[in-house]
């Protein structure tokens, strides 16, 4: 694919999710990504169902547009082929446990000495420093350790994970930011550098204001269901037929909401006079809003709220998302034509650039390796 990174070559040693997500974003931005997979089946994700035309949908959705080669880095001939790839590479990405590449002779010291312009991005559970560096990790482990699960769910219920693998995905996204920063820095210095990404670090980084709230108040934040901890009303509310999302994030929007619900007096009620008061009386406001909203169905309220300029929306399932006209108009559902002619739909690239096309189809992932 063409794109702003079309002059960049990435050698991708990563597998499953965090690393492949990062290199997928780079490929979507035009980079040439050469995926190096081990013998005996390649990336574990090739075996993750469901399958279409014998191909893993999981693998396909993360590795579209890449090329692949099978190499055993313990084999002398294969090591020479790998090193030839590095001779032409700008970036190396891997998500092994720290120490794995060092044992193969491809740690950062060896890489930087031989390929001084190479940017080396290492994504791991806990980073290449610190007391946990040698521990293995999966998404749910770092969601738990990073505090995210303590904030997710309903008060009094068991902890739950976020519904997508944000531990891996945020690590992949921060890896992209680190790689692009290192490539930019290389233009000034002429040298590459190591980008060390810890999944746990990334979970801590996306806790929004939870750390600051605890630091300021001494209170330990907990799960609030769909409510926002600092902004009210900002959550899900039940109508006559189904719940909707309403987010009135300031006093002016709250006044519009009150008028739309036929309760203009709420805006002058001391309990709801400003956001701080509304947050302290969130349960009372929620009950009163629920009583007003139950008089009409969701579509009626959404139309009224949108006309009034109050941020709101339905709670879509995945089928709804894929059919949403805005999602389609923004090319966020793209097609992949598999080798047998089957069309698979996957998520598109949210980065829209004025100087580059955003094609509605993507190349298929690499074929199964021998």
Short mmCIF file of C-alpha atoms in Angstrom, two decimals:
data_model
loop_
_atom_site.label_atom_id
_atom_site.label_comp_id
_atom_site.label_asym_id
_atom_site.label_seq_id
_atom_site.Cartn_x
_atom_site.Cartn_y
_atom_site.Cartn_z
CA UNK A 1 0.00 0.00 0.00
CA UNK A 2 1.07 3.57 -0.59
CA UNK A 3 1.30 5.90 2.36
CA UNK A 4 3.57 8.22 4.34
CA UNK A 5 5.70 5.27 5.48
CA UNK A 6 6.18 3.75 2.03
CA UNK A 7 9.95 4.26 2.32
CA UNK A 8 10.11 2.30 5.60
CA UNK A 9 10.79 -1.45 5.86
CA UNK A 10 9.80 -3.29 9.02
CA UNK A 11 11.01 -6.74 10.01
CA UNK A 12 8.33 -8.18 12.27
CA UNK A 13 9.26 -10.96 14.69
CA UNK A 14 6.10 -10.48 16.74
CA UNK A 15 3.14 -12.81 17.10
CA UNK A 16 -0.48 -13.00 18.25
CA UNK A 17 -1.62 -9.44 19.09
CA UNK A 18 0.43 -6.61 20.63
CA UNK A 19 3.30 -6.60 18.12
CA UNK A 20 1.19 -7.57 15.09
CA UNK A 21 -1.27 -4.78 15.94
CA UNK A 22 1.59 -2.27 15.87
CA UNK A 23 2.96 -3.56 12.58
CA UNK A 24 -0.57 -3.67 11.09
CA UNK A 25 -0.89 0.07 11.78
CA UNK A 26 2.52 0.66 10.19
CA UNK A 27 1.49 -1.41 7.15
CA UNK A 28 -1.76 0.55 6.86
CA UNK A 29 0.37 3.70 6.75
CA UNK A 30 2.37 2.29 3.85
CA UNK A 31 5.33 0.54 5.47
CA UNK A 32 6.62 -2.68 3.95
CA UNK A 33 6.23 -5.28 6.73
CA UNK A 34 8.07 -8.59 6.45
CA UNK A 35 6.70 -10.98 9.05
CA UNK A 36 9.23 -13.59 10.25
CA UNK A 37 7.44 -16.65 11.61
CA UNK A 38 8.94 -19.78 13.22
CA UNK A 39 8.72 -23.24 11.67
CA UNK A 40 6.04 -25.63 12.85
CA UNK A 41 2.96 -23.57 12.14
CA UNK A 42 4.16 -19.99 12.34
CA UNK A 43 2.40 -17.36 14.44
CA UNK A 44 0.12 -19.02 17.03
CA UNK A 45 -2.70 -16.78 15.79
CA UNK A 46 -2.90 -18.85 12.59
CA UNK A 47 -4.63 -21.48 14.72
CA UNK A 48 -7.20 -19.15 16.33
CA UNK A 49 -10.76 -19.52 15.05
CA UNK A 50 -13.15 -18.83 13.54
CA UNK A 51 -11.93 -19.81 10.07
CA UNK A 52 -13.03 -18.69 6.62
CA UNK A 53 -11.79 -20.65 3.61
CA UNK A 54 -9.40 -22.43 5.97
CA UNK A 55 -7.81 -19.17 7.11
CA UNK A 56 -7.91 -17.75 10.64
CA UNK A 57 -10.03 -14.61 10.78
CA UNK A 58 -8.04 -13.54 13.87
CA UNK A 59 -4.74 -13.79 12.00
CA UNK A 60 -6.19 -12.22 8.86
CA UNK A 61 -7.50 -9.16 10.70
CA UNK A 62 -4.08 -8.35 12.19
CA UNK A 63 -1.72 -9.26 9.36
CA UNK A 64 -3.38 -7.94 6.22
CA UNK A 65 -0.96 -6.40 3.77
CA UNK A 66 2.17 -8.02 5.20
CA UNK A 67 4.49 -10.55 3.61
CA UNK A 68 5.86 -13.53 5.55
CA UNK A 69 8.84 -15.84 5.61
CA UNK A 70 9.53 -18.87 7.81
CA UNK A 71 12.89 -18.70 9.56
CA UNK A 72 14.43 -20.68 12.41
CA UNK A 73 16.77 -18.27 14.15
CA UNK A 74 18.71 -21.18 15.64
CA UNK A 75 19.64 -22.41 12.15
CA UNK A 76 22.83 -20.94 10.66
CA UNK A 77 21.49 -20.59 7.12
CA UNK A 78 18.25 -19.08 8.35
CA UNK A 79 20.17 -16.62 10.52
CA UNK A 80 22.01 -15.39 7.43
CA UNK A 81 18.67 -14.81 5.68
CA UNK A 82 17.38 -12.98 8.75
CA UNK A 83 20.46 -10.77 8.87
CA UNK A 84 20.04 -9.99 5.17
CA UNK A 85 16.54 -8.75 6.00
CA UNK A 86 17.98 -6.53 8.73
CA UNK A 87 20.49 -5.11 6.23
CA UNK A 88 17.55 -3.53 4.41
CA UNK A 89 15.35 -2.77 7.41
CA UNK A 90 14.53 0.44 9.21
CA UNK A 91 12.62 -1.14 12.09
CA UNK A 92 12.65 -4.45 13.94
CA UNK A 93 9.61 -5.30 16.08
CA UNK A 94 9.37 -8.22 18.52
CA UNK A 95 7.22 -9.17 21.48
CA UNK A 96 9.19 -11.99 23.07
CA UNK A 97 9.93 -12.13 26.75
CA UNK A 98 13.00 -9.98 27.57
CA UNK A 99 16.20 -11.97 27.13
CA UNK A 100 14.93 -14.21 24.32
CA UNK A 101 16.63 -12.31 21.50
CA UNK A 102 19.75 -11.77 23.60
CA UNK A 103 20.11 -15.54 23.86
CA UNK A 104 19.94 -15.75 20.08
CA UNK A 105 22.62 -13.09 19.69
CA UNK A 106 20.20 -10.37 18.59
CA UNK A 107 19.91 -8.23 21.70
CA UNK A 108 19.99 -4.46 21.49
CA UNK A 109 23.75 -4.22 22.05
CA UNK A 110 24.47 -6.58 19.16
CA UNK A 111 21.85 -5.04 16.88
CA UNK A 112 22.92 -1.43 17.45
CA UNK A 113 26.58 -2.29 16.91
CA UNK A 114 25.94 -3.97 13.55
CA UNK A 115 22.95 -1.95 12.34
CA UNK A 116 23.38 1.46 13.98
CA UNK A 117 20.45 3.06 12.11
CA UNK A 118 17.99 0.33 13.11
CA UNK A 119 15.03 1.20 15.32
CA UNK A 120 14.35 -1.78 17.59
CA UNK A 121 10.93 -1.95 19.22
CA UNK A 122 10.45 -4.52 21.97
CA UNK A 123 6.93 -5.04 23.32
CA UNK A 124 6.64 -7.20 26.43
CA UNK A 125 4.48 -7.69 29.48
CA UNK A 126 6.63 -5.72 31.90
CA UNK A 127 9.43 -4.11 29.90
CA UNK A 128 13.16 -4.73 29.71
CA UNK A 129 13.86 -3.28 33.15
CA UNK A 130 12.33 -3.56 36.59
CA UNK A 131 11.60 -6.46 38.93
CA UNK A 132 8.96 -8.11 36.69
CA UNK A 133 10.95 -8.07 33.45
CA UNK A 134 11.22 -11.87 33.15
CA UNK A 135 7.56 -12.61 33.88
CA UNK A 136 5.24 -13.74 31.10
CA UNK A 137 2.01 -11.80 30.60
CA UNK A 138 -1.23 -11.90 28.71
CA UNK A 139 -3.75 -9.13 28.22
CA UNK A 140 -5.92 -10.08 31.18
CA UNK A 141 -2.89 -10.26 33.50
CA UNK A 142 -1.96 -6.64 32.84
CA UNK A 143 -5.58 -5.46 32.88
CA UNK A 144 -5.72 -6.85 36.41
CA UNK A 145 -2.33 -5.65 37.57
CA UNK A 146 -2.67 -2.24 35.93
CA UNK A 147 -5.83 -1.32 37.84
CA UNK A 148 -8.18 -1.34 34.87
CA UNK A 149 -10.27 -4.27 36.08
CA UNK A 150 -10.75 -2.55 39.44
CA UNK A 151 -12.54 0.27 37.59
CA UNK A 152 -14.56 -1.88 35.18
CA UNK A 153 -17.97 -3.37 35.92
CA UNK A 154 -20.70 -2.67 38.44
CA UNK A 155 -20.13 -1.88 42.11
CA UNK A 156 -20.42 -5.04 44.23
CA UNK A 157 -19.93 -7.40 41.29
CA UNK A 158 -16.82 -9.49 40.56
CA UNK A 159 -14.09 -7.77 38.51
CA UNK A 160 -14.45 -8.03 34.74
CA UNK A 161 -12.02 -7.42 31.90
CA UNK A 162 -12.65 -4.81 29.24
CA UNK A 163 -14.38 -6.50 26.31
CA UNK A 164 -11.42 -6.18 23.94
CA UNK A 165 -7.76 -6.90 24.63
CA UNK A 166 -6.80 -3.36 25.52
CA UNK A 167 -3.67 -4.56 27.30
CA UNK A 168 -2.25 -5.72 23.98
CA UNK A 169 -3.84 -3.07 21.78
CA UNK A 170 -2.68 -0.07 23.81
CA UNK A 171 0.83 -1.54 23.89
CA UNK A 172 0.69 -1.84 20.11
CA UNK A 173 -0.47 1.75 19.71
CA UNK A 174 2.17 3.13 22.09
CA UNK A 175 4.75 1.06 20.18
CA UNK A 176 3.73 2.81 16.97
CA UNK A 177 4.15 6.19 18.66
CA UNK A 178 7.56 5.16 19.94
CA UNK A 179 8.68 3.81 16.56
CA UNK A 180 7.62 6.95 14.70
CA UNK A 181 9.34 9.11 17.34
CA UNK A 182 12.55 7.09 16.99
CA UNK A 183 12.43 7.33 13.19
CA UNK A 184 11.99 11.09 13.44
CA UNK A 185 14.89 11.32 15.90
CA UNK A 186 17.04 9.28 13.50
CA UNK A 187 16.72 12.05 10.92
CA UNK A 188 18.57 14.36 13.33
CA UNK A 189 21.07 11.93 14.85
CA UNK A 190 21.61 9.37 12.12
CA UNK A 191 21.18 6.59 14.67
CA UNK A 192 18.42 4.24 15.64
CA UNK A 193 17.42 3.41 19.20
CA UNK A 194 15.54 0.90 21.29
CA UNK A 195 11.84 1.44 21.98
CA UNK A 196 10.94 -0.46 25.16
CA UNK A 197 7.17 -0.91 25.60
CA UNK A 198 5.66 -2.55 28.67
CA UNK A 199 2.02 -3.67 28.54
CA UNK A 200 1.72 -2.87 32.26
CA UNK A 201 3.11 0.63 31.70
CA UNK A 202 0.51 1.21 28.99
CA UNK A 203 -2.34 0.16 31.25
CA UNK A 204 -1.17 2.61 33.91
CA UNK A 205 -0.91 5.33 31.24
CA UNK A 206 -4.58 4.97 30.21
CA UNK A 207 -6.10 5.15 33.70
CA UNK A 208 -7.27 8.66 32.79
CA UNK A 209 -7.56 10.66 36.03
CA UNK A 210 -7.89 7.73 38.45
CA UNK A 211 -4.35 8.12 39.78
CA UNK A 212 -4.75 11.88 40.18
CA UNK A 213 -8.11 11.41 41.96
CA UNK A 214 -6.57 8.94 44.40
CA UNK A 215 -3.59 11.24 44.95
CA UNK A 216 -5.87 14.20 45.63
CA UNK A 217 -8.49 12.54 47.84
CA UNK A 218 -6.92 9.38 49.23
CA UNK A 219 -9.97 7.45 48.07
CA UNK A 220 -9.52 4.30 45.99
CA UNK A 221 -11.60 4.56 42.78
CA UNK A 222 -13.86 1.61 42.06
CA UNK A 223 -16.30 0.44 39.40
CA UNK A 224 -19.23 2.69 38.57
CA UNK A 225 -20.90 0.71 35.81
CA UNK A 226 -21.47 3.05 32.86
CA UNK A 227 -21.15 6.25 34.91
CA UNK A 228 -18.27 8.66 34.54
CA UNK A 229 -16.43 9.27 37.83
CA UNK A 230 -16.17 13.04 37.37
CA UNK A 231 -18.88 14.17 34.93
CA UNK A 232 -22.66 13.93 35.51
CA UNK A 233 -24.92 13.05 33.73
CA UNK A 234 -22.62 10.91 31.66
CA UNK A 235 -23.77 7.30 31.30
CA UNK A 236 -26.49 4.93 30.13
CA UNK A 237 -30.16 5.57 30.80
CA UNK A 238 -33.14 3.29 30.22
CA UNK A 239 -35.94 4.46 27.94
CA UNK A 240 -39.28 2.76 27.30
CA UNK A 241 -37.65 0.04 25.19
CA UNK A 242 -33.85 0.07 25.57
CA UNK A 243 -30.96 1.98 27.12
CA UNK A 244 -29.21 4.89 25.44
CA UNK A 245 -26.10 6.92 26.19
CA UNK A 246 -26.41 10.55 27.29
CA UNK A 247 -23.34 12.68 27.97
CA UNK A 248 -24.09 16.24 29.08
CA UNK A 249 -20.58 17.33 29.92
CA UNK A 250 -21.16 20.93 30.97
CA UNK A 251 -23.81 23.22 32.44
CA UNK A 252 -25.00 24.54 29.07
CA UNK A 253 -25.57 21.01 27.78
CA UNK A 254 -27.32 20.08 31.01
CA UNK A 255 -29.77 22.96 30.53
CA UNK A 256 -30.50 21.74 27.00
CA UNK A 257 -31.02 18.23 28.36
CA UNK A 258 -33.42 19.47 31.03
CA UNK A 259 -35.49 21.38 28.46
CA UNK A 260 -35.57 18.39 26.11
CA UNK A 261 -36.76 16.07 28.85
CA UNK A 262 -39.46 18.59 29.83
CA UNK A 263 -37.82 19.28 33.20
CA UNK A 264 -36.32 22.80 32.87
CA UNK A 265 -36.55 23.28 36.63
CA UNK A 266 -33.73 20.77 37.18
CA UNK A 267 -31.20 23.30 35.87
CA UNK A 268 -31.93 25.57 38.86
CA UNK A 269 -32.24 22.80 41.45
CA UNK A 270 -29.43 23.25 44.02
CA UNK A 271 -28.69 19.52 43.77
CA UNK A 272 -27.97 19.83 40.06
CA UNK A 273 -26.79 23.43 39.75
CA UNK A 274 -23.29 22.59 38.50
CA UNK A 275 -21.27 19.51 37.66
CA UNK A 276 -19.85 19.14 41.16
CA UNK A 277 -23.34 19.18 42.66
CA UNK A 278 -24.65 16.78 40.02
CA UNK A 279 -21.77 14.37 40.69
CA UNK A 280 -22.59 14.39 44.41
CA UNK A 281 -26.25 13.69 43.64
CA UNK A 282 -25.70 11.39 40.67
CA UNK A 283 -28.03 8.66 41.95
CA UNK A 284 -30.88 11.12 42.54
CA UNK A 285 -30.43 12.69 39.12
CA UNK A 286 -30.27 9.26 37.50
CA UNK A 287 -33.57 8.25 39.09
CA UNK A 288 -35.31 11.41 37.96
CA UNK A 289 -33.92 11.12 34.44
CA UNK A 290 -35.04 7.50 34.31
CA UNK A 291 -38.58 8.46 35.27
CA UNK A 292 -38.69 11.04 32.47
CA UNK A 293 -37.07 8.85 29.82
CA UNK A 294 -39.33 5.84 30.35
CA UNK A 295 -42.21 7.73 28.74
CA UNK A 296 -40.84 7.33 25.19
CA UNK A 297 -38.85 4.83 23.15
CA UNK A 298 -35.13 5.23 22.48
CA UNK A 299 -35.44 6.41 18.88
CA UNK A 300 -37.77 9.22 19.92
CA UNK A 301 -35.41 10.47 22.61
CA UNK A 302 -32.33 10.16 20.40
CA UNK A 303 -33.98 12.27 17.70
CA UNK A 304 -35.01 14.94 20.23
CA UNK A 305 -31.63 15.01 21.96
CA UNK A 306 -29.71 15.19 18.69
CA UNK A 307 -31.92 18.07 17.52
CA UNK A 308 -31.20 19.89 20.79
CA UNK A 309 -27.44 19.34 20.43
CA UNK A 310 -27.09 17.06 23.45
CA UNK A 311 -24.42 14.37 22.91
CA UNK A 312 -26.14 10.99 22.88
CA UNK A 313 -26.22 7.71 21.04
CA UNK A 314 -27.54 4.18 20.89
CA UNK A 315 -25.74 1.19 22.40
CA UNK A 316 -24.83 -0.73 19.27
CA UNK A 317 -23.88 -4.36 18.98
CA UNK A 318 -21.21 -5.32 16.44
CA UNK A 319 -23.74 -5.90 13.67
CA UNK A 320 -25.12 -2.42 14.31
CA UNK A 321 -21.63 -0.94 14.17
CA UNK A 322 -20.87 -2.62 10.85
CA UNK A 323 -24.12 -1.28 9.40
CA UNK A 324 -23.75 2.25 10.80
CA UNK A 325 -23.74 4.78 7.94
CA UNK A 326 -21.06 6.94 9.57
CA UNK A 327 -18.78 3.94 10.09
CA UNK A 328 -19.30 2.97 6.45
CA UNK A 329 -18.85 6.53 5.20
CA UNK A 330 -15.55 6.80 7.05
CA UNK A 331 -14.31 3.57 5.43
CA UNK A 332 -13.96 1.87 8.80
CA UNK A 333 -15.21 -1.44 7.39
CA UNK A 334 -12.92 -2.59 4.61
CA UNK A 335 -12.77 -5.70 2.50
CA UNK A 336 -10.09 -8.35 2.17
CA UNK A 337 -10.27 -10.68 -0.85
CA UNK A 338 -9.00 -14.10 0.18
CA UNK A 339 -7.16 -16.25 -2.39
CA UNK A 340 -10.28 -18.30 -3.19
CA UNK A 341 -12.30 -15.15 -3.92
CA UNK A 342 -14.12 -15.00 -0.57
CA UNK A 343 -14.61 -11.44 0.67
CA UNK A 344 -13.90 -10.88 4.38
CA UNK A 345 -14.79 -7.62 6.10
CA UNK A 346 -12.50 -6.25 8.80
CA UNK A 347 -11.90 -2.96 10.62
CA UNK A 348 -10.32 -0.16 8.60
CA UNK A 349 -7.65 2.39 9.43
CA UNK A 350 -8.85 5.33 11.58
CA UNK A 351 -5.92 7.52 10.52
CA UNK A 352 -7.19 9.58 7.57
CA UNK A 353 -4.51 11.59 5.77
CA UNK A 354 -5.31 14.29 3.23
CA UNK A 355 -2.31 13.47 1.02
CA UNK A 356 -2.93 9.72 0.82
CA UNK A 357 -5.76 7.48 -0.28
CA UNK A 358 -7.68 5.31 2.16
CA UNK A 359 -8.56 2.28 0.02
CA UNK A 360 -11.72 0.30 0.71
CA UNK A 361 -9.89 -3.00 0.29
CA UNK A 362 -6.76 -4.35 1.92
CA UNK A 363 -4.35 -7.07 0.73
CA UNK A 364 -4.84 -10.47 2.36
CA UNK A 365 -2.56 -11.71 5.12
CA UNK A 366 0.33 -13.97 4.10
CA UNK A 367 -0.53 -17.53 3.09
CA UNK A 368 0.16 -20.40 5.48
CA UNK A 369 3.85 -21.17 5.74
CA UNK A 370 5.44 -24.43 4.75
#
